[in-house]
Coordinates of C-alpha atoms in Angstrom, one line a residue:
Chain D
X1 CA 123.3 120.1 120.2
X2 CA 123.5 116.6 118.9
X3 CA 120.4 114.5 118.3
X4 CA 120.8 112.4 121.4
X5 CA 121.0 115.4 123.6
X6 CA 118.1 117.0 121.7
X7 CA 116.0 113.9 122.2
X8 CA 116.8 113.8 125.9
X9 CA 115.8 117.5 126.2
X10 CA 112.5 116.9 124.4
X11 CA 111.8 113.7 126.4
X12 CA 112.4 115.6 129.7
X13 CA 110.1 118.4 128.5
X14 CA 107.3 116.1 127.5
X15 CA 107.5 113.9 130.7
X16 CA 107.6 116.9 133.0
X17 CA 104.3 118.4 131.6
X18 CA 101.2 118.2 133.6
X19 CA 99.0 115.2 132.6
X20 CA 96.0 117.0 130.9
X21 CA 93.9 113.9 130.4
X22 CA 90.5 113.8 132.1
X23 CA 91.8 111.3 134.5
X24 CA 95.0 113.2 135.1
X25 CA 97.2 110.1 135.5
X26 CA 98.4 107.0 133.7
X27 CA 96.0 104.1 134.0
X28 CA 97.1 101.6 136.7
X29 CA 97.3 98.6 134.4
X30 CA 99.9 100.3 132.1
X31 CA 102.0 102.1 134.7
X32 CA 104.7 99.4 134.7
X33 CA 104.7 99.3 130.9
X34 CA 105.0 103.1 130.6
X35 CA 107.8 103.0 133.2
X36 CA 109.7 100.3 131.4
X37 CA 109.7 102.4 128.2
X38 CA 110.5 105.7 129.9
X39 CA 113.5 104.2 131.8
X40 CA 115.1 103.6 128.4
X41 CA 116.9 106.6 127.0
X42 CA 115.8 105.8 123.4
X43 CA 112.0 105.9 124.2
X44 CA 109.3 107.8 125.8
X45 CA 105.5 107.5 125.9
X46 CA 103.3 110.3 124.7
X47 CA 99.9 108.7 125.3
X48 CA 98.3 105.6 126.7
X49 CA 95.0 104.0 127.6
X50 CA 94.9 100.7 129.4
X51 CA 91.5 99.8 128.0
X52 CA 88.1 100.9 129.0
X53 CA 84.3 100.5 128.6
X54 CA 82.6 103.8 127.9
X55 CA 79.1 105.0 127.2
X56 CA 78.8 108.1 125.1
X57 CA 75.7 110.2 124.6
X58 CA 75.6 112.4 121.6
X59 CA 73.8 112.8 118.3
X60 CA 74.8 110.6 115.4
X61 CA 75.1 113.0 112.5
X62 CA 75.9 111.2 109.2
X63 CA 78.9 109.3 110.2
X64 CA 79.7 109.6 113.9
X65 CA 78.7 110.9 117.2
X66 CA 79.2 114.7 117.1
X67 CA 81.7 115.2 119.9
X68 CA 80.9 118.8 120.6
X69 CA 77.5 117.8 121.9
X70 CA 78.7 114.6 123.3
X71 CA 79.0 113.6 127.0
X72 CA 80.4 110.6 128.7
X73 CA 77.7 108.8 130.7
X74 CA 80.0 106.1 132.0
X75 CA 83.7 105.3 131.9
X76 CA 85.4 102.4 133.6
X77 CA 88.7 100.6 133.4
X78 CA 87.3 97.7 135.3
X79 CA 84.4 95.2 134.5
X80 CA 81.0 96.9 134.4
X81 CA 77.8 95.5 135.9
X82 CA 74.4 95.8 134.2
X83 CA 72.8 98.0 136.8
X84 CA 75.4 100.7 136.4
X85 CA 75.0 100.6 132.6
X86 CA 71.2 100.7 132.8
X87 CA 71.3 103.6 135.2
X88 CA 73.8 105.5 132.9
X89 CA 71.6 104.8 129.9
X90 CA 68.6 106.4 131.7
X91 CA 70.5 109.7 131.5
X92 CA 70.9 109.5 127.7
X93 CA 68.8 111.9 125.7
X94 CA 70.6 111.5 122.4
X95 CA 72.1 108.5 120.6
X96 CA 74.1 106.5 123.2
X97 CA 76.9 104.3 122.1
X98 CA 78.7 101.7 124.2
X99 CA 82.4 101.2 123.3
X100 CA 85.1 98.9 124.5
X101 CA 88.5 100.3 123.7
X102 CA 91.6 98.1 124.3
X103 CA 95.1 99.1 125.1
X104 CA 96.5 102.0 123.1
X105 CA 100.1 103.2 123.6
X106 CA 102.2 105.7 121.6
X107 CA 105.9 105.7 122.0
X108 CA 108.4 108.1 120.6
X109 CA 111.8 106.7 119.6
X110 CA 115.2 108.5 119.4
X111 CA 116.9 107.2 116.3
X112 CA 116.2 108.3 112.8
X113 CA 115.9 104.7 111.7
X114 CA 113.4 104.0 114.4
X115 CA 111.9 107.4 114.5
X116 CA 108.6 106.0 113.8
X117 CA 105.9 106.1 116.4
X118 CA 105.8 102.7 118.0
X119 CA 102.0 102.6 117.9
X120 CA 100.7 99.7 119.9
X121 CA 97.1 99.0 119.3
X122 CA 94.8 96.1 119.5
X123 CA 91.9 96.0 117.1
X124 CA 89.4 94.1 119.3
X125 CA 86.9 96.7 120.3
X126 CA 83.2 97.0 120.5
X127 CA 81.1 99.9 119.2
X128 CA 77.4 99.4 119.7
X129 CA 74.7 102.0 119.3
X130 CA 72.1 101.5 122.0
X131 CA 69.7 104.3 121.9
X132 CA 68.2 106.8 119.4
X133 CA 67.1 110.2 120.6
X134 CA 66.9 109.0 124.1
X135 CA 64.9 105.9 123.2
X136 CA 66.6 102.6 124.2
X137 CA 66.7 100.3 121.1
X138 CA 67.7 97.1 122.9
X139 CA 66.5 95.0 125.8
X140 CA 68.1 94.7 129.3
X141 CA 68.8 91.1 128.4
X142 CA 70.9 92.4 125.4
X143 CA 72.8 94.8 127.6
X144 CA 73.6 92.0 129.9
X145 CA 74.8 89.9 127.0
X146 CA 76.9 92.8 125.7
X147 CA 78.5 93.5 129.0
X148 CA 79.6 89.9 129.4
X149 CA 81.4 90.3 126.1
X150 CA 82.8 93.7 127.1
X151 CA 84.0 92.4 130.4
X152 CA 85.6 89.3 128.8
X153 CA 87.5 91.6 126.4
X154 CA 88.6 93.7 129.4
X155 CA 90.0 90.6 131.1
X156 CA 91.7 89.3 128.0
X157 CA 93.1 92.8 127.3
X158 CA 94.7 92.8 130.8
X159 CA 96.4 89.5 130.1
X160 CA 97.7 90.8 126.8
X161 CA 99.2 93.9 128.5
X162 CA 101.1 91.5 130.8
X163 CA 102.2 89.4 127.9
X164 CA 103.3 92.4 126.0
X165 CA 105.2 93.8 129.0
X166 CA 107.1 90.5 129.2
X167 CA 107.9 90.4 125.5
X168 CA 109.0 94.0 125.5
X169 CA 111.2 93.4 128.5
X170 CA 112.9 90.5 126.7
X171 CA 113.2 92.5 123.5
X172 CA 114.8 95.4 125.3
X173 CA 117.3 93.1 127.0
X174 CA 118.3 91.5 123.8
X175 CA 118.6 94.9 122.2
X176 CA 121.0 96.0 124.9
X177 CA 123.1 93.0 124.4
X178 CA 123.3 93.3 120.6
X179 CA 123.5 97.1 120.6
X180 CA 127.2 97.2 120.0
X181 CA 126.8 95.3 116.8
X182 CA 124.0 97.4 115.4
X183 CA 126.0 100.4 114.2
X184 CA 128.4 98.2 112.2
X185 CA 125.5 96.3 110.6
X186 CA 123.9 99.5 109.4
X187 CA 127.0 100.1 107.3
X188 CA 127.0 96.6 105.9
X189 CA 124.6 97.3 103.1
X190 CA 122.1 94.6 104.2
X191 CA 119.0 94.5 102.1
X192 CA 116.8 96.7 104.1
X193 CA 113.6 95.7 102.4
X194 CA 113.5 92.2 103.8
X195 CA 113.3 93.8 107.2
X196 CA 110.8 96.3 106.1
X197 CA 108.7 93.6 104.7
X198 CA 108.6 91.8 108.0
X199 CA 107.6 95.0 109.8
X200 CA 105.1 95.7 107.2
X201 CA 103.5 92.3 107.5
X202 CA 103.5 92.5 111.3
X203 CA 101.8 95.9 111.2
X204 CA 99.4 95.0 108.4
X205 CA 98.1 92.1 110.4
X206 CA 96.7 94.5 113.0
X207 CA 93.7 95.2 110.8
X208 CA 91.5 94.3 107.9
X209 CA 92.3 93.0 104.4
X210 CA 95.5 92.5 102.6
X211 CA 95.3 92.1 98.8
X212 CA 98.2 89.8 98.9
X213 CA 96.8 87.3 101.3
X214 CA 93.4 87.4 102.9
X215 CA 94.6 84.7 105.3
X216 CA 96.1 87.5 107.2
X217 CA 92.8 89.0 107.7
X218 CA 91.3 85.7 108.9
X219 CA 94.1 85.3 111.4
X220 CA 94.4 88.9 112.6
X221 CA 92.4 88.2 115.7
X222 CA 94.8 85.6 116.9
X223 CA 97.6 88.1 117.3
X224 CA 96.6 90.0 120.3
X225 CA 98.4 93.2 120.4
X226 CA 99.7 94.6 117.2
X227 CA 103.1 96.2 117.6
X228 CA 105.9 97.4 115.4
X229 CA 109.3 96.5 116.9
X230 CA 112.4 97.5 115.0
X231 CA 115.0 94.8 114.4
X232 CA 118.2 95.6 116.4
X233 CA 120.3 94.9 113.3
X234 CA 118.6 97.5 111.1
Chain U
X1 CA 122.4 96.8 93.6
X2 CA 121.5 100.2 95.1
X3 CA 118.5 100.7 97.3
X4 CA 116.4 102.4 94.7
X5 CA 116.9 99.5 92.3
X6 CA 116.3 97.1 95.1
X7 CA 113.1 98.9 95.9
X8 CA 112.0 98.8 92.3
X9 CA 112.6 95.1 92.1
X10 CA 110.7 94.4 95.2
X11 CA 107.8 96.6 94.1
X12 CA 107.6 94.9 90.8
X13 CA 107.7 91.5 92.5
X14 CA 104.9 92.4 94.9
X15 CA 102.7 94.0 92.3
X16 CA 103.0 91.2 89.9
X17 CA 101.9 88.6 92.4
X18 CA 98.4 87.1 92.2
X19 CA 95.8 88.9 94.4
X20 CA 95.1 86.2 97.0
X21 CA 92.3 88.1 98.7
X22 CA 88.9 86.4 98.8
X23 CA 87.7 89.0 96.4
X24 CA 90.7 88.6 94.1
X25 CA 90.8 92.3 93.1
X26 CA 91.2 95.8 94.5
X27 CA 87.9 97.3 95.7
X28 CA 86.4 99.6 93.1
X29 CA 86.3 102.6 95.4
X30 CA 90.0 102.6 96.0
X31 CA 91.3 101.6 92.5
X32 CA 92.2 105.3 91.7
X33 CA 93.9 105.8 95.0
X34 CA 95.9 102.6 94.7
X35 CA 96.9 103.6 91.1
X36 CA 97.9 107.1 92.2
X37 CA 100.4 105.6 94.8
X38 CA 101.7 102.8 92.6
X39 CA 102.4 105.2 89.7
X40 CA 105.0 107.0 92.0
X41 CA 108.3 105.3 92.1
X42 CA 108.7 105.9 95.9
X43 CA 105.5 104.0 96.9
X44 CA 103.5 100.9 96.5
X45 CA 100.5 99.5 98.2
X46 CA 100.5 96.2 99.9
X47 CA 96.9 96.0 101.1
X48 CA 93.7 97.9 100.9
X49 CA 90.0 97.7 101.8
X50 CA 87.6 100.4 100.6
X51 CA 85.3 99.8 103.6
X52 CA 82.6 97.2 104.1
X53 CA 79.7 95.9 106.1
X54 CA 80.3 92.3 107.2
X55 CA 78.3 89.8 109.2
X56 CA 80.5 87.1 110.8
X57 CA 79.3 84.0 112.5
X58 CA 81.6 82.2 115.0
X59 CA 81.9 81.5 118.6
X60 CA 83.0 84.2 121.0
X61 CA 85.6 82.6 123.1
X62 CA 86.8 84.9 125.8
X63 CA 87.8 87.8 123.8
X64 CA 86.9 87.5 120.2
X65 CA 85.3 85.4 117.5
X66 CA 87.4 82.3 116.9
X67 CA 88.3 82.8 113.3
X68 CA 88.9 79.1 112.6
X69 CA 85.3 78.3 113.2
X70 CA 84.1 81.5 111.7
X71 CA 82.2 82.1 108.5
X72 CA 81.2 85.2 106.7
X73 CA 77.4 85.3 106.3
X74 CA 77.4 88.6 104.4
X75 CA 80.0 91.0 103.0
X76 CA 79.1 94.2 101.1
X77 CA 81.0 97.2 99.9
X78 CA 77.7 98.9 99.2
X79 CA 74.8 100.0 101.5
X80 CA 72.9 97.0 102.9
X81 CA 69.2 96.5 103.2
X82 CA 67.5 95.0 106.3
X83 CA 66.0 92.0 104.4
X84 CA 69.4 90.9 103.3
X85 CA 70.8 91.2 106.8
X86 CA 67.8 89.4 108.4
X87 CA 68.1 86.6 105.8
X88 CA 71.9 86.3 106.5
X89 CA 71.2 86.3 110.3
X90 CA 68.9 83.3 109.9
X91 CA 71.9 81.2 108.8
X92 CA 73.8 82.1 112.0
X93 CA 74.2 79.2 114.4
X94 CA 76.9 80.7 116.6
X95 CA 77.6 84.3 117.8
X96 CA 77.0 86.6 114.9
X97 CA 78.7 90.0 114.8
X98 CA 77.9 92.9 112.5
X99 CA 80.9 95.0 111.6
X100 CA 81.5 98.2 109.6
X101 CA 85.1 98.6 108.6
X102 CA 86.2 101.8 107.0
X103 CA 89.0 102.3 104.5
X104 CA 92.3 100.7 105.3
X105 CA 95.4 101.2 103.1
X106 CA 99.0 100.1 103.6
X107 CA 101.7 101.7 101.6
X108 CA 105.3 100.8 101.4
X109 CA 107.8 103.7 101.0
X110 CA 111.3 103.7 99.4
X111 CA 113.5 106.0 101.4
X112 CA 115.0 105.0 104.7
X113 CA 113.7 108.2 106.3
X114 CA 110.2 107.5 105.1
X115 CA 110.5 103.7 105.2
X116 CA 107.6 103.5 107.6
X117 CA 104.5 101.9 106.5
X118 CA 102.1 104.7 105.6
X119 CA 99.1 103.2 107.3
X120 CA 95.9 105.0 106.5
X121 CA 93.1 104.0 108.7
X122 CA 89.9 105.6 110.0
X123 CA 88.7 104.6 113.4
X124 CA 85.0 104.9 112.8
X125 CA 83.8 101.4 112.8
X126 CA 81.0 99.4 114.2
X127 CA 81.2 96.1 116.0
X128 CA 77.9 94.8 117.3
X129 CA 77.2 91.3 118.6
X130 CA 73.7 90.3 117.3
X131 CA 73.2 86.7 118.3
X132 CA 74.3 84.2 120.8
X133 CA 74.5 80.5 119.9
X134 CA 72.1 81.1 117.0
X135 CA 69.6 83.1 119.1
X136 CA 69.0 86.6 117.8
X137 CA 69.5 89.0 120.7
X138 CA 68.0 92.1 119.1
X139 CA 64.8 93.2 117.3
X140 CA 64.3 93.7 113.6
X141 CA 63.7 97.4 114.4
X142 CA 67.2 97.5 116.0
X143 CA 68.7 95.9 112.9
X144 CA 67.0 98.5 110.8
X145 CA 68.4 101.3 113.1
X146 CA 71.9 99.8 113.0
X147 CA 71.9 99.4 109.2
X148 CA 70.9 103.1 108.8
X149 CA 74.0 104.0 110.8
X150 CA 76.2 101.5 109.0
X151 CA 75.0 102.8 105.6
X152 CA 75.6 106.4 106.6
X153 CA 79.2 105.4 107.7
X154 CA 79.6 103.7 104.3
X155 CA 78.5 106.9 102.5
X156 CA 80.7 109.2 104.6
X157 CA 83.7 106.8 104.2
X158 CA 83.3 107.1 100.4
X159 CA 83.4 110.9 100.6
X160 CA 86.5 110.6 102.8
X161 CA 88.2 108.4 100.2
X162 CA 87.6 111.1 97.6
X163 CA 88.8 113.8 99.9
X164 CA 91.9 111.8 100.8
X165 CA 92.6 111.2 97.1
X166 CA 92.6 114.9 96.4
X167 CA 94.8 115.7 99.4
X168 CA 97.3 113.0 98.5
X169 CA 97.4 114.2 94.9
X170 CA 98.2 117.7 95.9
X171 CA 100.7 116.5 98.5
X172 CA 102.5 114.4 95.9
X173 CA 102.6 117.3 93.4
X174 CA 104.1 119.6 96.1
X175 CA 106.6 116.8 96.9
X176 CA 107.7 116.6 93.3
X177 CA 108.2 120.4 93.1
X178 CA 110.2 120.6 96.3
X179 CA 112.0 117.3 95.8
X180 CA 115.2 119.0 94.6
X181 CA 115.4 120.9 97.9
X182 CA 114.9 117.9 100.1
X183 CA 118.4 116.4 99.9
X184 CA 120.1 119.7 100.8
X185 CA 117.8 120.1 103.7
X186 CA 118.5 116.7 105.1
X187 CA 122.1 117.8 105.5
X188 CA 121.2 121.1 107.1
X189 CA 120.9 119.6 110.6
X190 CA 117.3 120.7 111.2
X191 CA 115.8 119.7 114.5
X192 CA 114.2 116.5 113.4
X193 CA 112.1 116.2 116.5
X194 CA 109.8 119.0 115.8
X195 CA 108.8 117.2 112.7
X196 CA 108.4 113.9 114.5
X197 CA 106.3 115.6 117.0
X198 CA 103.9 116.8 114.3
X199 CA 103.7 113.4 112.8
X200 CA 103.2 111.9 116.2
X201 CA 100.4 114.2 117.0
X202 CA 98.7 113.6 113.7
X203 CA 99.0 109.8 114.2
X204 CA 98.0 109.8 117.8
X205 CA 94.8 111.6 116.9
X206 CA 93.6 108.6 115.1
X207 CA 92.7 106.8 118.2
X208 CA 91.9 107.0 121.9
X209 CA 93.5 108.8 124.7
X210 CA 96.5 111.0 125.0
X211 CA 97.8 111.5 128.5
X212 CA 99.0 114.9 127.4
X213 CA 95.7 116.2 126.3
X214 CA 92.4 114.5 126.3
X215 CA 91.0 117.1 124.0
X216 CA 92.6 115.1 121.2
X217 CA 90.4 112.2 122.1
X218 CA 87.4 114.3 122.1
X219 CA 88.2 115.7 118.7
X220 CA 89.4 112.5 117.1
X221 CA 86.2 111.9 115.3
X222 CA 86.4 115.2 113.4
X223 CA 89.5 114.2 111.6
X224 CA 88.2 111.7 109.1
X225 CA 91.0 109.6 107.8
X226 CA 94.1 109.3 110.0
X227 CA 97.2 109.4 107.9
X228 CA 101.0 109.8 108.4
X229 CA 102.6 111.9 105.6
X230 CA 106.3 112.5 105.7
X231 CA 107.4 116.1 105.3
X232 CA 109.3 116.5 102.1
X233 CA 112.1 118.4 103.9
X234 CA 112.8 115.7 106.3

């Protein structure tokens, strides 16, 4: 079987599997994005989360919440009001942590040269410890303050998903138009490293420090969604 | 010029550049790791951060701290004491945020088939808004509680860097031993997708939800550092 056929088979197999997530379905805000990718023969999505506010209760042991003893007191993909959070916090008997997690999307690609996982992630989260062994460590005023920030992030995240959808749609259209040129260009002995460098920079921006240029760090929050797209001519 | 020579030239050029980060040098805790990679002809590092506690002051506008008006009130790669944090917070006149950022490392690879950026990142951070327009929103007791968590994360992060160094060293040694086999195997028409799938799963674990299996989400904190290593036989 050639690689294209193999990829098709694997894609069909993955997409036909039952959705084993807690929710059991793709989040509403990324359904169109997931469809856009899965309609293309060269891609399929393996995981996604549109973005959410969660309250976890567990015991912080050294570094992190121990997941085995951890429960989810609240999960929402929509803005959250203080009363719901306060009510959920009353059920905490361990170390409760509020998190905001933005869009995450993993996409599998067909070609060897783009056989990386197209990992789309935004780095603008929140991770805030709120209680210790059941004792609330912050005021209700602080929870209100925190939820305003979390809800703003949720709204902005939604806008970014729409923006990303539009950019991706255009990129895929361009890729289709130029597709006939791509194979020739691969054989033209371009300097591949200039391309890699661009990709590298784009990806590196998604997070933290670069030794080369700390400006990237200072600007990383301006970029919205961090995504690696492969140049059509590579 | 062949691709190997081109890569060598590019590597030499990148590594000879002045370090433009604020700090101007590689963080002490990752010097050995960075050296280990840069000694290998097929790799070089483009950015790194060993892990740090930072206090940023800026204005939260919609989604995030506006970096242009933002200043760093405190940065440390070592455990932080409450008095230092409280003193730094007194200088805040905007919306101050405490962050813990674990190891980040970006590595460039030579081969087309491993020409992905080897992005090593751990997802166990903290991002905690502490003040609003200069007004502290939490108690000193909470700051103390938070710093205990941040300092534990710093310690655990350091252990993980050591563990990662050892694993990488072994992996590189194995790769050297099996290097002579790899070229033959590339021509053997293996099913590449089984490999990709493993890589995909390993990478996906680093963060958030998978539609396929939410268990991965629940276990993601057990994994320590999330890293993509390319199989030698691919």
